[in-house]
PDB file of C-alpha atoms in Angstrom:
ATOM      1  CA  UNK A   1      -6.001  19.343   3.858  1.00 63.00           C
ATOM      2  CA  UNK A   2      -5.816  17.568   0.513  1.00 63.00           C
ATOM      3  CA  UNK A   3      -5.404  13.804   0.501  1.00 88.00           C
ATOM      4  CA  UNK A   4      -2.413  12.131  -1.059  1.00 94.00           C
ATOM      5  CA  UNK A   5      -1.918   8.787  -2.742  1.00 95.00           C
ATOM      6  CA  UNK A   6       1.352   6.897  -2.568  1.00 97.00           C
ATOM      7  CA  UNK A   7       2.355   3.367  -3.543  1.00 97.00           C
ATOM      8  CA  UNK A   8       2.457   1.182  -0.434  1.00 96.00           C
ATOM      9  CA  UNK A   9       5.952  -0.116  -1.085  1.00 97.00           C
ATOM     10  CA  UNK A  10       8.981   0.269  -3.337  1.00 97.00           C
ATOM     11  CA  UNK A  11      12.397  -1.291  -3.670  1.00 97.00           C
ATOM     12  CA  UNK A  12      15.588   0.334  -4.842  1.00 97.00           C
ATOM     13  CA  UNK A  13      19.158  -0.847  -5.215  1.00 97.00           C
ATOM     14  CA  UNK A  14      21.802   0.737  -3.063  1.00 97.00           C
ATOM     15  CA  UNK A  15      23.610   3.542  -4.871  1.00 97.00           C
ATOM     16  CA  UNK A  16      20.800   4.120  -7.327  1.00 97.00           C
ATOM     17  CA  UNK A  17      18.341   7.009  -7.307  1.00 97.00           C
ATOM     18  CA  UNK A  18      15.102   6.335  -5.474  1.00 98.00           C
ATOM     19  CA  UNK A  19      12.100   8.087  -7.000  1.00 98.00           C
ATOM     20  CA  UNK A  20       9.021   8.169  -4.778  1.00 98.00           C
ATOM     21  CA  UNK A  21       5.806   9.382  -6.408  1.00 98.00           C
ATOM     22  CA  UNK A  22       2.878  11.110  -4.751  1.00 97.00           C
ATOM     23  CA  UNK A  23      -0.466  12.096  -6.205  1.00 97.00           C
ATOM     24  CA  UNK A  24      -2.315  15.058  -4.754  1.00 95.00           C
ATOM     25  CA  UNK A  25      -4.830  15.901  -7.442  1.00 94.00           C
ATOM     26  CA  UNK A  26      -7.070  17.973  -5.142  1.00 92.00           C
ATOM     27  CA  UNK A  27      -4.311  20.228  -3.852  1.00 92.00           C
ATOM     28  CA  UNK A  28      -5.267  23.852  -3.361  1.00 89.00           C
ATOM     29  CA  UNK A  29      -3.276  26.851  -4.508  1.00 88.00           C
ATOM     30  CA  UNK A  30      -2.047  27.701  -1.029  1.00 86.00           C
ATOM     31  CA  UNK A  31      -1.085  24.173   0.003  1.00 89.00           C
ATOM     32  CA  UNK A  32       2.501  23.045   0.214  1.00 91.00           C
ATOM     33  CA  UNK A  33       3.842  19.555  -0.405  1.00 94.00           C
ATOM     34  CA  UNK A  34       5.845  18.137   2.494  1.00 93.00           C
ATOM     35  CA  UNK A  35       7.884  14.978   2.720  1.00 95.00           C
ATOM     36  CA  UNK A  36       8.792  13.213   5.949  1.00 95.00           C
ATOM     37  CA  UNK A  37      10.262   9.802   6.562  1.00 97.00           C
ATOM     38  CA  UNK A  38      10.117   7.449   9.510  1.00 96.00           C
ATOM     39  CA  UNK A  39      12.793   4.911  10.189  1.00 95.00           C
ATOM     40  CA  UNK A  40      11.569   1.952  12.207  1.00 90.00           C
ATOM     41  CA  UNK A  41      10.669   2.816  15.825  1.00 87.00           C
ATOM     42  CA  UNK A  42      11.799   6.429  15.505  1.00 93.00           C
ATOM     43  CA  UNK A  43       9.996   9.734  15.168  1.00 94.00           C
ATOM     44  CA  UNK A  44       9.425  11.115  11.663  1.00 94.00           C
ATOM     45  CA  UNK A  45      12.178  13.193  10.089  1.00 93.00           C
ATOM     46  CA  UNK A  46      11.523  16.236   7.934  1.00 90.00           C
ATOM     47  CA  UNK A  47      12.997  15.910   4.453  1.00 94.00           C
ATOM     48  CA  UNK A  48      11.843  18.733   2.214  1.00 94.00           C
ATOM     49  CA  UNK A  49       8.862  20.820   1.210  1.00 92.00           C
ATOM     50  CA  UNK A  50       7.791  22.979  -1.713  1.00 93.00           C
ATOM     51  CA  UNK A  51       4.942  24.985  -3.173  1.00 93.00           C
ATOM     52  CA  UNK A  52       5.352  24.919  -6.955  1.00 92.00           C
ATOM     53  CA  UNK A  53       9.029  25.195  -7.773  1.00 90.00           C
ATOM     54  CA  UNK A  54      11.370  22.252  -7.637  1.00 95.00           C
ATOM     55  CA  UNK A  55      13.421  22.159  -4.467  1.00 96.00           C
ATOM     56  CA  UNK A  56      16.713  20.561  -3.507  1.00 97.00           C
ATOM     57  CA  UNK A  57      18.541  20.220  -0.218  1.00 95.00           C
ATOM     58  CA  UNK A  58      21.257  18.018   1.194  1.00 94.00           C
ATOM     59  CA  UNK A  59      18.867  15.113   1.635  1.00 94.00           C
ATOM     60  CA  UNK A  60      16.729  15.049  -1.469  1.00 97.00           C
ATOM     61  CA  UNK A  61      15.124  16.774  -4.429  1.00 98.00           C
ATOM     62  CA  UNK A  62      11.433  17.503  -4.818  1.00 98.00           C
ATOM     63  CA  UNK A  63       9.951  17.697  -8.287  1.00 98.00           C
ATOM     64  CA  UNK A  64       6.435  19.145  -8.498  1.00 97.00           C
ATOM     65  CA  UNK A  65       4.507  18.941 -11.751  1.00 96.00           C
ATOM     66  CA  UNK A  66       3.377  22.154 -13.385  1.00 95.00           C
ATOM     67  CA  UNK A  67      -0.280  21.487 -12.522  1.00 95.00           C
ATOM     68  CA  UNK A  68       0.826  20.602  -8.965  1.00 96.00           C
ATOM     69  CA  UNK A  69      -1.293  17.473  -8.968  1.00 95.00           C
ATOM     70  CA  UNK A  70       1.660  15.197  -8.324  1.00 97.00           C
ATOM     71  CA  UNK A  71       5.217  15.262  -7.099  1.00 97.00           C
ATOM     72  CA  UNK A  72       8.266  13.043  -6.862  1.00 98.00           C
ATOM     73  CA  UNK A  73      10.793  12.819  -4.085  1.00 98.00           C
ATOM     74  CA  UNK A  74      14.222  11.864  -5.341  1.00 98.00           C
ATOM     75  CA  UNK A  75      16.953  10.396  -3.175  1.00 98.00           C
ATOM     76  CA  UNK A  76      19.894  10.685  -5.610  1.00 96.00           C
ATOM     77  CA  UNK A  77      22.145   7.969  -4.219  1.00 95.00           C
ATOM     78  CA  UNK A  78      20.177   5.725  -1.923  1.00 96.00           C
ATOM     79  CA  UNK A  79      21.933   3.983   0.964  1.00 97.00           C
ATOM     80  CA  UNK A  80      20.771   1.226   3.273  1.00 97.00           C
ATOM     81  CA  UNK A  81      20.058   3.868   5.904  1.00 96.00           C
ATOM     82  CA  UNK A  82      17.410   5.361   3.640  1.00 97.00           C
ATOM     83  CA  UNK A  83      15.178   2.340   4.252  1.00 97.00           C
ATOM     84  CA  UNK A  84      12.100   3.876   5.873  1.00 97.00           C
ATOM     85  CA  UNK A  85       8.456   4.788   5.389  1.00 97.00           C
ATOM     86  CA  UNK A  86       8.163   7.991   3.370  1.00 98.00           C
ATOM     87  CA  UNK A  87       5.144  10.230   3.862  1.00 97.00           C
ATOM     88  CA  UNK A  88       3.905  12.825   1.396  1.00 96.00           C
ATOM     89  CA  UNK A  89       1.661  15.415   3.043  1.00 93.00           C
ATOM     90  CA  UNK A  90      -0.032  18.504   1.659  1.00 90.00           C
ATOM     91  CA  UNK A  91      -1.220  21.339   3.850  1.00 85.00           C
ATOM     92  CA  UNK A  92      -1.424  25.099   4.098  1.00 76.00           C
ATOM     93  CA  UNK A  93       1.516  26.914   5.640  1.00 68.00           C
ATOM     94  CA  UNK A  94      -0.493  28.833   8.204  1.00 63.00           C
ATOM     95  CA  UNK A  95      -3.307  28.019  10.569  1.00 57.00           C
ATOM     96  CA  UNK A  96      -3.079  25.023  12.866  1.00 61.00           C
ATOM     97  CA  UNK A  97      -0.348  23.548  10.678  1.00 71.00           C
ATOM     98  CA  UNK A  98      -1.166  20.057  11.796  1.00 78.00           C
ATOM     99  CA  UNK A  99       0.215  17.224   9.715  1.00 85.00           C
ATOM    100  CA  UNK A 100      -2.163  14.482   8.637  1.00 86.00           C
ATOM    101  CA  UNK A 101      -0.222  11.327   7.823  1.00 91.00           C
ATOM    102  CA  UNK A 102      -1.418   8.831   5.237  1.00 90.00           C
ATOM    103  CA  UNK A 103      -0.061   5.319   4.909  1.00 92.00           C
ATOM    104  CA  UNK A 104       3.117   6.391   3.122  1.00 96.00           C
ATOM    105  CA  UNK A 105       5.491   4.345   0.986  1.00 97.00           C
ATOM    106  CA  UNK A 106       7.683   1.724   2.592  1.00 97.00           C
ATOM    107  CA  UNK A 107      11.001   2.098   0.741  1.00 98.00           C
ATOM    108  CA  UNK A 108      13.462  -0.750   1.016  1.00 98.00           C
ATOM    109  CA  UNK A 109      17.006  -0.208  -0.171  1.00 97.00           C
ATOM    110  CA  UNK A 110      18.623  -3.466  -1.185  1.00 96.00           C
ATOM    111  CA  UNK A 111      22.372  -4.098  -1.131  1.00 95.00           C
TER     112      UNK A 111
ATOM    113  CA  UNK B   1      17.511  20.904  12.447  1.00 64.00           C
ATOM    114  CA  UNK B   2      15.942  21.619  15.796  1.00 82.00           C
ATOM    115  CA  UNK B   3      15.985  18.909  18.451  1.00 91.00           C
ATOM    116  CA  UNK B   4      12.968  17.533  20.266  1.00 95.00           C
ATOM    117  CA  UNK B   5      13.349  15.061  23.103  1.00 96.00           C
ATOM    118  CA  UNK B   6      10.878  12.766  24.808  1.00 97.00           C
ATOM    119  CA  UNK B   7      11.031  11.128  28.195  1.00 97.00           C
ATOM    120  CA  UNK B   8      10.779   8.318  28.932  1.00 97.00           C
ATOM    121  CA  UNK B   9      11.673   6.475  25.752  1.00 96.00           C
ATOM    122  CA  UNK B  10      10.000   3.342  26.994  1.00 97.00           C
ATOM    123  CA  UNK B  11       7.600   2.656  29.848  1.00 97.00           C
ATOM    124  CA  UNK B  12       5.822  -0.413  31.122  1.00 97.00           C
ATOM    125  CA  UNK B  13       3.007   0.017  33.606  1.00 96.00           C
ATOM    126  CA  UNK B  14       0.188  -1.876  35.204  1.00 96.00           C
ATOM    127  CA  UNK B  15      -3.386  -1.455  34.079  1.00 97.00           C
ATOM    128  CA  UNK B  16      -5.142   1.331  35.943  1.00 96.00           C
ATOM    129  CA  UNK B  17      -2.090   3.484  36.560  1.00 96.00           C
ATOM    130  CA  UNK B  18      -1.345   6.856  34.977  1.00 97.00           C
ATOM    131  CA  UNK B  19       1.704   7.583  32.869  1.00 97.00           C
ATOM    132  CA  UNK B  20       3.211  10.973  32.060  1.00 97.00           C
ATOM    133  CA  UNK B  21       5.254  11.552  28.911  1.00 98.00           C
ATOM    134  CA  UNK B  22       7.338  14.684  28.487  1.00 97.00           C
ATOM    135  CA  UNK B  23       8.147  16.425  25.220  1.00 96.00           C
ATOM    136  CA  UNK B  24      10.842  19.089  25.192  1.00 95.00           C
ATOM    137  CA  UNK B  25      12.182  21.391  22.521  1.00 92.00           C
ATOM    138  CA  UNK B  26      15.867  21.577  23.396  1.00 92.00           C
ATOM    139  CA  UNK B  27      17.206  24.456  21.347  1.00 87.00           C
ATOM    140  CA  UNK B  28      14.180  26.433  20.288  1.00 87.00           C
ATOM    141  CA  UNK B  29      10.896  27.759  21.569  1.00 87.00           C
ATOM    142  CA  UNK B  30       7.737  26.026  20.459  1.00 86.00           C
ATOM    143  CA  UNK B  31       4.397  27.758  20.797  1.00 83.00           C
ATOM    144  CA  UNK B  32       2.690  24.724  19.326  1.00 88.00           C
ATOM    145  CA  UNK B  33       3.331  21.054  19.973  1.00 92.00           C
ATOM    146  CA  UNK B  34       1.479  18.071  18.597  1.00 94.00           C
ATOM    147  CA  UNK B  35       0.872  14.628  20.025  1.00 96.00           C
ATOM    148  CA  UNK B  36       0.523  11.545  17.845  1.00 96.00           C
ATOM    149  CA  UNK B  37      -0.134   7.888  18.488  1.00 97.00           C
ATOM    150  CA  UNK B  38       1.034   5.054  16.288  1.00 96.00           C
ATOM    151  CA  UNK B  39      -0.056   1.433  16.510  1.00 95.00           C
ATOM    152  CA  UNK B  40       2.105  -1.350  15.007  1.00 91.00           C
ATOM    153  CA  UNK B  41       2.257  -1.304  11.220  1.00 88.00           C
ATOM    154  CA  UNK B  42      -0.012   1.743  11.075  1.00 92.00           C
ATOM    155  CA  UNK B  43       0.536   5.387  10.303  1.00 93.00           C
ATOM    156  CA  UNK B  44       0.717   8.207  12.822  1.00 94.00           C
ATOM    157  CA  UNK B  45      -2.605   9.451  14.108  1.00 94.00           C
ATOM    158  CA  UNK B  46      -2.817  12.995  15.415  1.00 94.00           C
ATOM    159  CA  UNK B  47      -4.304  13.088  18.905  1.00 96.00           C
ATOM    160  CA  UNK B  48      -4.171  16.746  19.843  1.00 95.00           C
ATOM    161  CA  UNK B  49      -2.615  20.123  19.245  1.00 92.00           C
ATOM    162  CA  UNK B  50      -1.063  21.763  22.273  1.00 90.00           C
ATOM    163  CA  UNK B  51      -0.636  25.527  22.479  1.00 86.00           C
ATOM    164  CA  UNK B  52       1.458  27.140  25.178  1.00 83.00           C
ATOM    165  CA  UNK B  53      -0.674  28.690  27.870  1.00 82.00           C
ATOM    166  CA  UNK B  54      -4.009  27.466  26.551  1.00 85.00           C
ATOM    167  CA  UNK B  55      -6.110  24.333  26.416  1.00 88.00           C
ATOM    168  CA  UNK B  56      -5.217  21.648  23.933  1.00 92.00           C
ATOM    169  CA  UNK B  57      -7.348  20.992  20.878  1.00 93.00           C
ATOM    170  CA  UNK B  58      -8.224  17.318  20.584  1.00 95.00           C
ATOM    171  CA  UNK B  59      -8.977  15.438  17.387  1.00 94.00           C
ATOM    172  CA  UNK B  60     -12.318  13.776  16.986  1.00 94.00           C
ATOM    173  CA  UNK B  61     -12.553  10.535  18.913  1.00 94.00           C
ATOM    174  CA  UNK B  62      -9.725  11.309  21.334  1.00 95.00           C
ATOM    175  CA  UNK B  63     -10.873  11.473  24.964  1.00 94.00           C
ATOM    176  CA  UNK B  64      -9.563  14.652  26.536  1.00 93.00           C
ATOM    177  CA  UNK B  65     -10.157  13.360  30.065  1.00 95.00           C
ATOM    178  CA  UNK B  66      -8.102  10.274  29.381  1.00 96.00           C
ATOM    179  CA  UNK B  67      -5.233  11.954  27.567  1.00 97.00           C
ATOM    180  CA  UNK B  68      -4.383  15.044  29.573  1.00 96.00           C
ATOM    181  CA  UNK B  69      -2.139  17.538  27.846  1.00 95.00           C
ATOM    182  CA  UNK B  70      -0.332  20.405  29.511  1.00 91.00           C
ATOM    183  CA  UNK B  71       1.837  22.948  27.686  1.00 89.00           C
ATOM    184  CA  UNK B  72       3.025  25.114  30.524  1.00 82.00           C
ATOM    185  CA  UNK B  73       6.113  26.594  28.865  1.00 89.00           C
ATOM    186  CA  UNK B  74       7.513  27.275  25.420  1.00 89.00           C
ATOM    187  CA  UNK B  75       9.803  24.253  25.685  1.00 92.00           C
ATOM    188  CA  UNK B  76       7.719  21.627  27.460  1.00 94.00           C
ATOM    189  CA  UNK B  77       4.480  19.779  26.811  1.00 94.00           C
ATOM    190  CA  UNK B  78       3.313  16.743  28.741  1.00 96.00           C
ATOM    191  CA  UNK B  79       0.865  13.990  27.868  1.00 97.00           C
ATOM    192  CA  UNK B  80      -0.631  12.006  30.741  1.00 97.00           C
ATOM    193  CA  UNK B  81      -2.401   8.772  29.936  1.00 97.00           C
ATOM    194  CA  UNK B  82      -4.804   8.351  32.837  1.00 97.00           C
ATOM    195  CA  UNK B  83      -6.012   4.962  34.066  1.00 96.00           C
ATOM    196  CA  UNK B  84      -4.100   3.215  31.319  1.00 96.00           C
ATOM    197  CA  UNK B  85      -5.392  -0.034  29.865  1.00 96.00           C
ATOM    198  CA  UNK B  86      -3.737  -2.569  27.561  1.00 96.00           C
ATOM    199  CA  UNK B  87      -5.447  -1.027  24.527  1.00 96.00           C
ATOM    200  CA  UNK B  88      -3.553   2.212  25.257  1.00 96.00           C
ATOM    201  CA  UNK B  89      -0.289   0.421  24.530  1.00 97.00           C
ATOM    202  CA  UNK B  90       1.191   2.288  21.603  1.00 97.00           C
ATOM    203  CA  UNK B  91       4.037   4.448  20.326  1.00 97.00           C
ATOM    204  CA  UNK B  92       3.437   8.069  21.354  1.00 98.00           C
ATOM    205  CA  UNK B  93       5.253  10.759  19.392  1.00 97.00           C
ATOM    206  CA  UNK B  94       5.329  14.502  19.868  1.00 96.00           C
ATOM    207  CA  UNK B  95       6.350  17.204  17.456  1.00 94.00           C
ATOM    208  CA  UNK B  96       7.057  20.886  17.856  1.00 91.00           C
ATOM    209  CA  UNK B  97       6.759  23.793  15.517  1.00 84.00           C
ATOM    210  CA  UNK B  98       9.356  26.512  15.689  1.00 76.00           C
ATOM    211  CA  UNK B  99       7.814  29.791  16.796  1.00 68.00           C
ATOM    212  CA  UNK B 100       7.460  32.308  14.037  1.00 65.00           C
ATOM    213  CA  UNK B 101       6.842  31.788  10.355  1.00 59.00           C
ATOM    214  CA  UNK B 102       8.717  28.522   9.799  1.00 63.00           C
ATOM    215  CA  UNK B 103       6.293  25.795   8.703  1.00 63.00           C
ATOM    216  CA  UNK B 104       8.558  22.921   9.666  1.00 74.00           C
ATOM    217  CA  UNK B 105       7.758  20.530  12.476  1.00 84.00           C
ATOM    218  CA  UNK B 106      10.387  18.537  14.307  1.00 89.00           C
ATOM    219  CA  UNK B 107       9.550  15.228  15.879  1.00 94.00           C
ATOM    220  CA  UNK B 108      10.668  13.588  19.075  1.00 96.00           C
ATOM    221  CA  UNK B 109      12.042  10.039  19.111  1.00 96.00           C
ATOM    222  CA  UNK B 110       8.827   8.620  20.509  1.00 97.00           C
ATOM    223  CA  UNK B 111       7.778   6.842  23.707  1.00 97.00           C
ATOM    224  CA  UNK B 112       6.737   3.224  23.657  1.00 97.00           C
ATOM    225  CA  UNK B 113       4.047   2.559  26.242  1.00 97.00           C
ATOM    226  CA  UNK B 114       3.186  -0.983  27.244  1.00 97.00           C
ATOM    227  CA  UNK B 115       0.287  -1.485  29.625  1.00 97.00           C
ATOM    228  CA  UNK B 116       0.141  -4.904  31.247  1.00 95.00           C
TER     229      UNK B 116
END
């Protein structure tokens, strides 16, 4: 699976949009981009995933660049409960489907 | 989303004892479950992939005789830490993949193991 690069930490004001970048320059054509987050001392929570089109769900939006070498997770109106470590993972949809976690981005939402 | 539970949520044991952790998919069937370990301030590290009715596949560096995995049904996988030592103290997390074509994995709440 392709490796990803994320900033180690970010801050965002409550109520503002949080934009979390992820670089995955070696992504293959059949690899998806997944985002999970982990709130302190809990199991990771699935947020969203996409292949090449932008995606949106009730939690977030995922913007993937045209060359697919990077993506941005957008939390439109961040709340204090969004404080967590956010992981960007790329992998193929089939096969063993194991997730390989990097170090992620520690997002802190400030009041 | 689908719900995955773990039991116990927290366990403290003496060095040399064995500890069993259960991972259950509550409202779906999971042909594949995964076990992770997470040390403080570190990311999750995949330990093994557990397939129902077959032997688990362990990641490089993970001792299969120390971390016994059993996936006897489509809703239950167990991880047994045998002869636990203080260095095995960690946060153990399981995840389950919904059977079929869905690529999503759902994670349990984790089990915090402390070995004295």
